[in-house]
Amino acid sequence: MTAATASTAPTIDLGPAARRVAALLPAIRAEQLTAPTPCPDFTVAALLDHLMGLTTAFTDAAHKTPAGGGAPVPSAAHLDPDWRTELPDRLAALVTAWREPAAWEGETEAGGVVLPAQVHGVVALDEIVVHGWDLARATRQRFSVDAASAAACLEFCSSFAHGEAVEGLFGPAVPVGAGAPVFHQVLGYAGRDPRWSANR
């Protein structure tokens, strides 16, 4: 590997987070599709539809071939009935796409928003991590995040919370305490209460 190739190699791998989301899917029961989630106004089915859409959008962004237009509104009614098999395939395609050095170069578009590709790559990771946790909590499953993914998401979310990113991307931050684990800080900055439970 040449020095030039090494310098452009991706430093963020979406693989660990994507695998953890895919691992949640087999245990989701049909009756849980109408259950609420920590993501406001999303049922489990709507959240799954959102994950289906965002994986495709960010895969296209990595390839620099976005479909154009704004992000579709997540809908339980529009959820692909084959989501149990389709979503893992889309997650795998997303991971593969962002492992290409070219994916991180220049600018690209996702959901109708044009940003530096490096920013969209981190946004894709953050979406998977936060919504993976949403899905796990709503369906009463465990969800862990690897240290590298948590650190990358914290850097992104904390910069947003201090007013350095686009306003309105997340809900109001939830205080979690200075000594909270890194992932809990990510959730707090993303407007999530780490204590949220499907029983509450």
Short mmCIF file of C-alpha atoms in Angstrom, two decimals:
data_model
loop_
_atom_site.label_atom_id
_atom_site.label_comp_id
_atom_site.label_asym_id
_atom_site.label_seq_id
_atom_site.Cartn_x
_atom_site.Cartn_y
_atom_site.Cartn_z
CA MET A 1 0.00 0.00 0.00
CA THR A 2 1.40 3.38 -0.96
CA ALA A 3 1.48 6.36 1.37
CA ALA A 4 -1.10 8.12 -0.82
CA THR A 5 -3.48 5.17 -0.58
CA ALA A 6 -3.02 4.88 3.16
CA SER A 7 -3.77 8.55 3.69
CA THR A 8 -7.15 8.29 1.93
CA ALA A 9 -8.25 5.01 3.55
CA PRO A 10 -11.47 5.33 5.57
CA THR A 11 -10.87 5.77 9.29
CA ILE A 12 -14.48 4.97 10.25
CA ASP A 13 -15.97 1.54 9.70
CA LEU A 14 -19.76 1.25 9.72
CA GLY A 15 -19.52 -2.53 9.94
CA PRO A 16 -19.69 -3.11 13.72
CA ALA A 17 -22.74 -0.87 14.17
CA ALA A 18 -24.51 -2.29 11.11
CA ARG A 19 -24.00 -5.86 12.32
CA ARG A 20 -25.49 -5.01 15.69
CA VAL A 21 -28.60 -3.56 14.06
CA ALA A 22 -28.98 -6.60 11.79
CA ALA A 23 -28.70 -8.89 14.81
CA LEU A 24 -31.82 -7.29 16.34
CA LEU A 25 -34.13 -8.15 13.46
CA PRO A 26 -34.80 -11.89 13.96
CA ALA A 27 -36.17 -11.35 17.47
CA ILE A 28 -38.67 -8.63 16.55
CA ARG A 29 -42.18 -10.02 16.89
CA ALA A 30 -45.06 -9.02 14.63
CA GLU A 31 -47.03 -7.56 17.54
CA GLN A 32 -44.11 -5.26 18.37
CA LEU A 33 -44.35 -3.42 15.04
CA THR A 34 -46.99 -1.07 16.48
CA ALA A 35 -45.03 -0.41 19.69
CA PRO A 36 -43.62 3.07 20.47
CA THR A 37 -39.91 3.82 20.26
CA PRO A 38 -37.61 6.42 21.84
CA CYS A 39 -37.71 8.20 18.47
CA PRO A 40 -40.68 10.60 18.76
CA ASP A 41 -43.68 9.78 16.56
CA PHE A 42 -42.11 6.53 15.27
CA THR A 43 -43.55 3.12 15.90
CA VAL A 44 -41.24 0.14 15.45
CA ALA A 45 -42.57 -0.35 11.91
CA ALA A 46 -42.00 3.30 10.97
CA LEU A 47 -38.51 3.14 12.43
CA LEU A 48 -37.75 0.04 10.37
CA ASP A 49 -39.04 1.85 7.28
CA HIS A 50 -36.73 4.76 8.12
CA LEU A 51 -33.77 2.40 8.43
CA MET A 52 -34.66 0.85 5.08
CA GLY A 53 -34.69 4.26 3.44
CA LEU A 54 -31.61 5.73 5.08
CA THR A 55 -29.43 2.73 4.30
CA THR A 56 -30.24 3.10 0.61
CA ALA A 57 -29.82 6.89 0.67
CA PHE A 58 -26.41 6.78 2.32
CA THR A 59 -25.24 3.91 0.11
CA ASP A 60 -26.11 6.06 -2.90
CA ALA A 61 -24.31 8.97 -1.25
CA ALA A 62 -21.16 6.87 -0.90
CA HIS A 63 -21.35 5.99 -4.59
CA LYS A 64 -22.03 9.66 -5.46
CA THR A 65 -25.28 8.59 -7.16
CA PRO A 66 -28.02 10.06 -4.95
CA ALA A 67 -31.61 9.77 -6.11
CA GLY A 68 -32.22 13.45 -5.44
CA GLY A 69 -35.05 15.10 -3.57
CA GLY A 70 -35.75 15.19 0.13
CA ALA A 71 -35.86 12.26 2.48
CA PRO A 72 -39.16 10.31 2.40
CA VAL A 73 -41.35 10.44 5.48
CA PRO A 74 -41.02 7.15 7.40
CA SER A 75 -44.26 5.21 7.42
CA ALA A 76 -45.38 1.95 8.95
CA ALA A 77 -47.76 1.53 6.02
CA HIS A 78 -44.89 1.67 3.54
CA LEU A 79 -42.64 -0.85 5.31
CA ASP A 80 -41.44 -3.53 2.88
CA PRO A 81 -42.92 -6.87 4.02
CA ASP A 82 -39.53 -8.45 3.32
CA TRP A 83 -37.73 -6.13 5.76
CA ARG A 84 -36.29 -9.05 7.77
CA THR A 85 -34.19 -10.13 4.79
CA GLU A 86 -33.98 -6.85 2.87
CA LEU A 87 -32.65 -4.64 5.67
CA PRO A 88 -29.61 -6.82 6.47
CA ASP A 89 -28.72 -6.76 2.75
CA ARG A 90 -29.03 -2.98 2.66
CA LEU A 91 -26.92 -2.63 5.79
CA ALA A 92 -24.22 -4.83 4.25
CA ALA A 93 -24.28 -2.77 1.05
CA LEU A 94 -23.95 0.43 3.11
CA VAL A 95 -20.90 -0.92 4.93
CA THR A 96 -19.23 -2.03 1.71
CA ALA A 97 -19.88 1.32 0.02
CA TRP A 98 -18.30 3.36 2.82
CA ARG A 99 -15.25 1.11 2.98
CA GLU A 100 -14.17 2.56 -0.37
CA PRO A 101 -11.74 5.49 0.05
CA ALA A 102 -13.50 7.38 -2.77
CA ALA A 103 -16.70 7.45 -0.73
CA TRP A 104 -15.09 9.89 1.70
CA GLU A 105 -13.79 12.29 -0.94
CA GLY A 106 -15.41 15.47 -2.24
CA GLU A 107 -19.06 16.29 -1.65
CA THR A 108 -22.17 14.14 -1.91
CA GLU A 109 -25.90 14.27 -1.29
CA ALA A 110 -28.24 12.36 1.01
CA GLY A 111 -31.86 13.23 1.68
CA GLY A 112 -31.57 16.28 -0.52
CA VAL A 113 -28.72 17.73 1.56
CA VAL A 114 -25.28 18.30 0.01
CA LEU A 115 -22.36 18.08 2.45
CA PRO A 116 -18.73 17.02 2.42
CA ALA A 117 -18.66 13.25 1.98
CA GLN A 118 -16.74 12.86 5.24
CA VAL A 119 -19.64 14.49 7.09
CA HIS A 120 -22.25 12.30 5.43
CA GLY A 121 -20.22 9.21 6.33
CA VAL A 122 -20.34 10.13 10.01
CA VAL A 123 -24.03 11.04 9.76
CA ALA A 124 -24.70 7.57 8.33
CA LEU A 125 -22.89 5.97 11.25
CA ASP A 126 -24.74 8.13 13.76
CA GLU A 127 -28.10 7.27 12.20
CA ILE A 128 -27.38 3.54 12.48
CA VAL A 129 -26.08 3.79 16.03
CA VAL A 130 -28.87 5.96 17.46
CA HIS A 131 -31.70 4.26 15.60
CA GLY A 132 -30.22 0.86 16.40
CA TRP A 133 -30.52 1.76 20.06
CA ASP A 134 -34.06 3.03 19.45
CA LEU A 135 -35.01 -0.28 17.87
CA ALA A 136 -33.38 -2.35 20.59
CA ARG A 137 -35.08 -0.46 23.40
CA ALA A 138 -38.48 -0.57 21.73
CA THR A 139 -38.24 -4.34 21.26
CA ARG A 140 -36.66 -5.03 24.65
CA GLN A 141 -33.27 -6.13 23.34
CA ARG A 142 -29.71 -5.28 24.29
CA PHE A 143 -27.65 -2.96 22.11
CA SER A 144 -23.95 -2.28 22.50
CA VAL A 145 -21.74 0.05 20.50
CA ASP A 146 -18.05 -0.43 19.82
CA ALA A 147 -15.71 2.21 21.23
CA ALA A 148 -14.63 3.63 17.85
CA SER A 149 -18.21 4.14 16.67
CA ALA A 150 -19.24 5.69 19.98
CA ALA A 151 -16.29 8.10 19.90
CA ALA A 152 -17.01 9.19 16.31
CA CYS A 153 -20.68 9.75 17.11
CA LEU A 154 -19.86 11.70 20.26
CA GLU A 155 -17.57 14.05 18.36
CA PHE A 156 -20.32 14.68 15.80
CA CYS A 157 -23.21 15.02 18.27
CA SER A 158 -21.34 17.19 20.74
CA SER A 159 -20.28 19.62 18.02
CA PHE A 160 -23.91 19.90 16.97
CA ALA A 161 -25.02 20.55 20.53
CA HIS A 162 -22.61 23.46 20.74
CA GLY A 163 -24.15 25.07 17.68
CA GLU A 164 -21.56 24.03 15.11
CA ALA A 165 -23.91 21.96 12.94
CA VAL A 166 -27.21 22.42 11.15
CA GLU A 167 -29.93 23.51 13.56
CA GLY A 168 -32.86 21.16 13.94
CA LEU A 169 -31.09 17.89 13.15
CA PHE A 170 -31.74 16.51 16.65
CA GLY A 171 -34.19 17.17 19.44
CA PRO A 172 -33.24 19.03 22.63
CA ALA A 173 -30.28 17.43 24.41
CA VAL A 174 -31.02 15.29 27.46
CA PRO A 175 -28.59 15.84 30.37
CA VAL A 176 -26.83 12.58 31.28
CA GLY A 177 -24.08 13.81 33.59
CA ALA A 178 -20.40 14.51 32.97
CA GLY A 179 -19.32 11.04 34.09
CA ALA A 180 -21.78 9.15 31.89
CA PRO A 181 -20.48 6.47 29.50
CA VAL A 182 -19.56 7.72 26.04
CA PHE A 183 -22.56 6.10 24.37
CA HIS A 184 -24.94 7.58 26.94
CA GLN A 185 -23.48 10.98 26.13
CA VAL A 186 -24.17 10.30 22.44
CA LEU A 187 -27.77 9.44 23.25
CA GLY A 188 -28.17 12.54 25.38
CA TYR A 189 -26.84 14.82 22.65
CA ALA A 190 -29.19 13.08 20.19
CA GLY A 191 -32.17 13.96 22.37
CA ARG A 192 -32.54 10.47 23.83
CA ASP A 193 -32.95 9.51 27.48
CA PRO A 194 -30.66 6.50 28.09
CA ARG A 195 -33.15 5.35 30.74
CA TRP A 196 -36.02 5.09 28.22
CA SER A 197 -37.88 1.82 28.50
CA ALA A 198 -40.76 0.29 26.58
CA ASN A 199 -42.45 -0.17 29.97
CA ARG A 200 -42.43 3.56 30.77
#
